Coordinates of C-alpha atoms in Angstrom, one line a residue:
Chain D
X1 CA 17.0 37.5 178.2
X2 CA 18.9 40.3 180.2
X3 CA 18.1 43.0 177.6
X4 CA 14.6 41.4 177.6
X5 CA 14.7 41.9 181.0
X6 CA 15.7 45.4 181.5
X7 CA 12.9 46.5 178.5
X8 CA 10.6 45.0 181.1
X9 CA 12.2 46.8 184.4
X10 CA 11.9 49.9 182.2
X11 CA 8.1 49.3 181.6
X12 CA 7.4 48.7 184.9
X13 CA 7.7 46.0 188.2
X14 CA 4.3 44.3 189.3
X15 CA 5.7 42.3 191.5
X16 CA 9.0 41.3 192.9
X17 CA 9.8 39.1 196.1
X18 CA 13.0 37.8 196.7
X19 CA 13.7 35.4 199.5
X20 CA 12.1 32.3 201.2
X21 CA 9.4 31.1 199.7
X22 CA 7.2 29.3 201.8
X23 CA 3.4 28.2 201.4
X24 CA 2.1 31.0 203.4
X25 CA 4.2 33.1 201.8
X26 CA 2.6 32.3 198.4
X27 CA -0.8 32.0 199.6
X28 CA -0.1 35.9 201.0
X29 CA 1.5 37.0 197.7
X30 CA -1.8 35.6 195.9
X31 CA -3.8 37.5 198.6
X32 CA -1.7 40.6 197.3
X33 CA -1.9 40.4 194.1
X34 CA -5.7 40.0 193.8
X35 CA -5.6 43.5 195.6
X36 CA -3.5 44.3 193.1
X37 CA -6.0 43.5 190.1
X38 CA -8.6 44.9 191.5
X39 CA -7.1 48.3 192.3
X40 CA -5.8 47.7 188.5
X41 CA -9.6 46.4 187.1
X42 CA -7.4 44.1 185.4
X43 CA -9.1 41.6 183.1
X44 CA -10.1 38.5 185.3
X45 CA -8.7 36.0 182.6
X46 CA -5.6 37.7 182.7
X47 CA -4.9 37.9 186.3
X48 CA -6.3 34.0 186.5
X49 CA -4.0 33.4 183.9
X50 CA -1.3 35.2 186.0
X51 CA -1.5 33.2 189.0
X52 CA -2.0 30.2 187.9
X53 CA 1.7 30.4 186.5
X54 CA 2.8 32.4 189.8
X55 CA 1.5 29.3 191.9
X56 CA 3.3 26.8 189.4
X57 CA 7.0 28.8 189.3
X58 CA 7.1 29.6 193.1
X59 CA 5.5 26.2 194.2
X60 CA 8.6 25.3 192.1
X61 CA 11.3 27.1 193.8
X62 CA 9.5 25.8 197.5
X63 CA 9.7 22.2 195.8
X64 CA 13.6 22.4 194.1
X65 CA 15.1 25.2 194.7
X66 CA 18.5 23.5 196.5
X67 CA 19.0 26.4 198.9
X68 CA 16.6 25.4 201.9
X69 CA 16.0 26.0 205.3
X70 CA 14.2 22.8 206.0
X71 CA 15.6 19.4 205.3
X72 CA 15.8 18.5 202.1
X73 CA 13.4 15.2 202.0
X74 CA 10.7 17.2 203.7
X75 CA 7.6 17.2 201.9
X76 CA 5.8 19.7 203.7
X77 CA 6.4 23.5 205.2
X78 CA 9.4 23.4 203.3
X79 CA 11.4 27.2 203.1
X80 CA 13.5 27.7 200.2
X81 CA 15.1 30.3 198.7
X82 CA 14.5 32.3 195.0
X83 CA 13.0 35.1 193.7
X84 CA 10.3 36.2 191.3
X85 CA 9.9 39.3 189.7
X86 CA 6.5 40.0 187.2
X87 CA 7.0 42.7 184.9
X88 CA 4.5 44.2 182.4
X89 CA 5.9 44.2 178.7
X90 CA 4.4 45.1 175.5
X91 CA 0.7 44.1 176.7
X92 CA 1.9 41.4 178.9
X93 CA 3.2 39.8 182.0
X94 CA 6.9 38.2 181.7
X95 CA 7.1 36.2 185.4
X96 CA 10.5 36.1 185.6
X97 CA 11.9 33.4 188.7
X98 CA 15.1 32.2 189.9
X99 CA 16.4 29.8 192.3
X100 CA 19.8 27.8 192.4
X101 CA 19.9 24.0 191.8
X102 CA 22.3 21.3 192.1
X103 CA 24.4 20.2 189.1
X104 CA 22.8 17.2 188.3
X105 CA 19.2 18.9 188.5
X106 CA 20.5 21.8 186.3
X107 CA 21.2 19.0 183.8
X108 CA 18.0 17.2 183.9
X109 CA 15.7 20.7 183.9
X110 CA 17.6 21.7 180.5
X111 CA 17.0 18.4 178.5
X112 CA 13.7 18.5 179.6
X113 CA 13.2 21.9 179.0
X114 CA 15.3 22.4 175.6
X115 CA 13.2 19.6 174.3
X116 CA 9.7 21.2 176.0
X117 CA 10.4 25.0 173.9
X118 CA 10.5 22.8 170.5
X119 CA 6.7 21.9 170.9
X120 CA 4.0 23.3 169.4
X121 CA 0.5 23.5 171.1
X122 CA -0.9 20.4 169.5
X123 CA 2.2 18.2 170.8
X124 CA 1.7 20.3 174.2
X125 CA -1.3 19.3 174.8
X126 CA -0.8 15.6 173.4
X127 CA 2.2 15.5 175.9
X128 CA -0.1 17.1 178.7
X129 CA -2.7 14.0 178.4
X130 CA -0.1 11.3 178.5
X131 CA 1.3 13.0 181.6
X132 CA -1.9 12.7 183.5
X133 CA -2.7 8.9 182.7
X134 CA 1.0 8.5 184.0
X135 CA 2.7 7.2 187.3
X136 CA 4.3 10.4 188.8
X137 CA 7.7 10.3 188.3
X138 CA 9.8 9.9 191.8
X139 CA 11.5 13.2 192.0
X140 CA 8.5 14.8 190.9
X141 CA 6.0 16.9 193.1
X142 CA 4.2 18.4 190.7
X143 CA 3.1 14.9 189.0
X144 CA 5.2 15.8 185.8
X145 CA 2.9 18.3 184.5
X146 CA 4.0 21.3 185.6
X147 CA 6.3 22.5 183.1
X148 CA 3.7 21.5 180.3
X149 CA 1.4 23.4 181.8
X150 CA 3.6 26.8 182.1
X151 CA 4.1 26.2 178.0
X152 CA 0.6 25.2 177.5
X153 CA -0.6 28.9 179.5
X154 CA 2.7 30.8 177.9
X155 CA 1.9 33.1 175.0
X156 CA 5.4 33.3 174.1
X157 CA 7.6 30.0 174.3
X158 CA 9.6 29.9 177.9
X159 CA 12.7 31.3 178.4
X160 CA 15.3 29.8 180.2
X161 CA 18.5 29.7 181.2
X162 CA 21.6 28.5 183.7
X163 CA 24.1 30.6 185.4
X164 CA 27.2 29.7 186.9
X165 CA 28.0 30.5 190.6
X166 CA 31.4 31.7 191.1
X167 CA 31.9 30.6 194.4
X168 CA 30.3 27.5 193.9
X169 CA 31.1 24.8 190.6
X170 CA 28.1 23.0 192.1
X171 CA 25.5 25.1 192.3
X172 CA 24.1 26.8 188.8
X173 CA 20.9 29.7 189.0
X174 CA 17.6 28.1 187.0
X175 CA 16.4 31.3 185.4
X176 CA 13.0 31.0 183.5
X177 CA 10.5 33.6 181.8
X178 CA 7.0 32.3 181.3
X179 CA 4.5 35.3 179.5
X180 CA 1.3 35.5 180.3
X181 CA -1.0 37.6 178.0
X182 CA -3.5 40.9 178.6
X183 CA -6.3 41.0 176.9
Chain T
X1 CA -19.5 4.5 205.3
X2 CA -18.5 8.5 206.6
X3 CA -19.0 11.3 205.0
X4 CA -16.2 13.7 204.5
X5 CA -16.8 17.4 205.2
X6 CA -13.7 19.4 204.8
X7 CA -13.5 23.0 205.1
X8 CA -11.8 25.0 202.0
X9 CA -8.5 27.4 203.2
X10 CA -6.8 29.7 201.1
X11 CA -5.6 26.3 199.4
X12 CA -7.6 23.6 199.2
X13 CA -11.2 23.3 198.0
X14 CA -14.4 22.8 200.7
X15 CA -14.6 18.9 200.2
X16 CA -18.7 18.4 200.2
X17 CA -18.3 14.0 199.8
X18 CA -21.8 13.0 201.2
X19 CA -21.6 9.4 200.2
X20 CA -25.0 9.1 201.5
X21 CA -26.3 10.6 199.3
X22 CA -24.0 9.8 196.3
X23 CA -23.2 13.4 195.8
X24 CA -19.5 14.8 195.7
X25 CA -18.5 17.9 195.4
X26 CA -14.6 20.1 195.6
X27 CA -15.0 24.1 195.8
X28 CA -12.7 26.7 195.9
X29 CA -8.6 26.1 195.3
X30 CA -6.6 23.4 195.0
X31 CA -2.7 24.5 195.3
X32 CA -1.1 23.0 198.6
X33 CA 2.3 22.6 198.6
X34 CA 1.4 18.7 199.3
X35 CA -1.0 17.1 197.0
X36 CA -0.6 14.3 197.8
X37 CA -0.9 14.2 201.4
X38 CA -4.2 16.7 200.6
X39 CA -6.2 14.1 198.2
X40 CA -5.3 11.1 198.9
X41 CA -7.6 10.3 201.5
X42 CA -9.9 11.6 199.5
X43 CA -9.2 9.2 196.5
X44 CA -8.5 6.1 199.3
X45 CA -12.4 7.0 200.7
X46 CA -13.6 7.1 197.1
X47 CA -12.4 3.9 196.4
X48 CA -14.3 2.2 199.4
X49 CA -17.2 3.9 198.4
X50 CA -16.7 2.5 195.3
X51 CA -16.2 -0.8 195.8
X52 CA -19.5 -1.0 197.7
X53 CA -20.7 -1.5 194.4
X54 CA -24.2 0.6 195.2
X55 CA -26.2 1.3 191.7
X56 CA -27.4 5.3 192.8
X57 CA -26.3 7.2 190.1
X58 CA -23.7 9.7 191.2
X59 CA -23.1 13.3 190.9
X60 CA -19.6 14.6 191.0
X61 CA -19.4 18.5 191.3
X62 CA -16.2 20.6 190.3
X63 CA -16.3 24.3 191.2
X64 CA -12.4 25.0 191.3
X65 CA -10.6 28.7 191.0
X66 CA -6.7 28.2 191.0
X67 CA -5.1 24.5 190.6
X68 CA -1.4 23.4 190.8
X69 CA -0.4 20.7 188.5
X70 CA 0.1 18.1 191.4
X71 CA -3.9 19.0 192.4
X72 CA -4.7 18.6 188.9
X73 CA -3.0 15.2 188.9
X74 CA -5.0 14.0 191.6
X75 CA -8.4 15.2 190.4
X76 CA -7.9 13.2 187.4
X77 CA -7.2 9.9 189.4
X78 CA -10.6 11.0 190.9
X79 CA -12.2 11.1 188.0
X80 CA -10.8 8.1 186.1
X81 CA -12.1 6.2 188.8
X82 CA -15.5 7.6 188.6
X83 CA -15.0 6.9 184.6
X84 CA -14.4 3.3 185.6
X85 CA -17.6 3.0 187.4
X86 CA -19.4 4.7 184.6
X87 CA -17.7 2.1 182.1
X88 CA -19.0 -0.8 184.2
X89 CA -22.7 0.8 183.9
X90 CA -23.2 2.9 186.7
X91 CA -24.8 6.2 186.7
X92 CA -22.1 9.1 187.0
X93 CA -22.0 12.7 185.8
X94 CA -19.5 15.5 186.6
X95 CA -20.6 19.0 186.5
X96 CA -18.0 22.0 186.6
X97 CA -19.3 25.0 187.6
X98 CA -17.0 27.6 186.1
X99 CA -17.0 31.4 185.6
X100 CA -16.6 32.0 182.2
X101 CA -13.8 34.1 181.5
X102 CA -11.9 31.2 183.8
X103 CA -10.3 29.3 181.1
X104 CA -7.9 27.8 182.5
X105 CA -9.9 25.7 184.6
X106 CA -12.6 25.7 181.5
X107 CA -9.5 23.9 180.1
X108 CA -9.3 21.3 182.8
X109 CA -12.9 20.4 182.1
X110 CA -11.8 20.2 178.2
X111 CA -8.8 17.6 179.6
X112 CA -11.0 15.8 181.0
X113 CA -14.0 15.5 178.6
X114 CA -10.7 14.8 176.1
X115 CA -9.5 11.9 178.1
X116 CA -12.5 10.5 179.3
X117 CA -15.0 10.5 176.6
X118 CA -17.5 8.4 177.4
X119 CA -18.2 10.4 180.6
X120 CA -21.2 12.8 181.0
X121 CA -19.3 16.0 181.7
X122 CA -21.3 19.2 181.8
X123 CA -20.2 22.8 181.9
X124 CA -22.1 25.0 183.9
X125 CA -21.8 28.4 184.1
X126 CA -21.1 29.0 188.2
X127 CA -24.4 31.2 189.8

């Protein structure tokens, strides 16, 4: 993912933010970006496309990410920390985010998200539909979908990965890649 | 029984619910960091309206731009329970007014019309 990473750097940084993410703060960077497009005349499906993933990974790092500023059961204008770097590769976007998470969180988003990468469209999308009709699940903020509907809006499967912290045995970085296609 | 007027902000829709006249309508976007705490008064006025058990025929409008999966969630339990309605005989449709090259939320509407089958779901191209 590193090398993939660099290719990317190489091509070119869209956008890149790293820090506390808060819900002004995404609602600004969506702001930004739009300028962004249009100064670009980039393809209106594609930059839909690209923020409906940006809302769904940094929404992500304000929900889990287990370095925060507020306390951790609040529900609302929570500020936690990450960062998220969109790159333009080969004809597409790679958003690339990262936030650290506890242990036991590192180990619950990699069986869910080893077993997500092995699904094809169909069984997205099957999986998607029983999500909906379900009960959210407790720890959930997103109603369970939000993964499903990264892989569902991904053109290439997610990337993802978990790095150790030296200084802290606790604490591992959530690294994931989710590629949204140009035109 | 109220109806709800709700002014859209950079995330969440303009709620339009003018149970008066049986028309409902979300525009805009629909990513706040809370979901929850966003729709479900909406879904709790819903239900009383609802339960009223009137027979007008009602007319759900969806004209949505960017969603986060918790939003998403919630419209669904808003239209499930306009499904049930429809089920027991009364008259509901649900319009989506979408640009076209939106597919993503052209893809909601295909959830939708997916899970809820018997439901008169139209797709209309947003003026």
């Amino acid at each position: 993912m590193r090398e993939l990473n660099d290719a990317a750097a190489a091509d070119g940084v869209y956008f890149q933010y790293r820090g506390y993410f808060s819900q002004p703060m995404i609602e600004q960077s969506i702001g930004q970006l739009g300028m962004r497009a249009q100064a670009d005349k980039l393809d209106s499906a594609a930059h839909r496309r690209l923020i409906n993933a940006f809302i769904e990974v940094s929404q992500n790092i304000v929900h889990y990410s287990c370095d925060a500023l507020t306390e951790a059961a609040a529900k609302d204008d929570e500020i936690r920390f990450g960062s998220i770097e969109i790159c333009e590769a080969g004809g597409a976007f790679l958003i690339n985010s990262s936030n650290p998470v506890g242990e036991d969180d590192a180990r619950r988003l990699n069986e869910r998200l080893t077993a997500l990468v092995e699904l094809d469209q169909a069984a997205l999308k099957a999986q998607y539909h029983q999500a909906l009709n379900a009960e959210s699940e407790p720890q959930s903020k997103g109603g369970g979908i939000g993964f499903l509907r990264l892989a569902r809006g991904s053109s290439a499967k997610l990337q993802f990965s978990f790095v150790d912290v030296p200084v802290d045995p606790e604490i591992k970085i959530f690294n994931l890649t989710v590629t949204v296609q140009k035109p | 029984m109220t109806d709800i007027l709700i002014p859209a902000t950079y995330s969440t829709p303009l709620v339009d619910f003018r149970f008066s006249e049986h028309r409902l309508a979300l525009r805009g976007e629909a990513y706040p960091e809370n979901a929850l705490a966003f729709f479900s008064p909406l879904t709790e006025a819903l239900a009383a309206y609802l339960a009223r058990g009137a027979t007008a025929p009602i007319l759900m409008s969806f004209q949505l731009r960017y969603m986060n999966s918790a939003s998403i969630k919630m419209i669904f339990q808003l239209v499930k329970m306009l499904e049930q309605v429809s089920e027991a005989g009364r008259g509901v449709s649900v319009e989506f007014e979408n640009d076209p090259d939106d597919e993503m939320a052209g893809d909601f509407a295909e959830d939708l019309a997916d899970a809820f089958p018997t439901l008169a779901l139209r797709l209309a191209p947003a003026v």
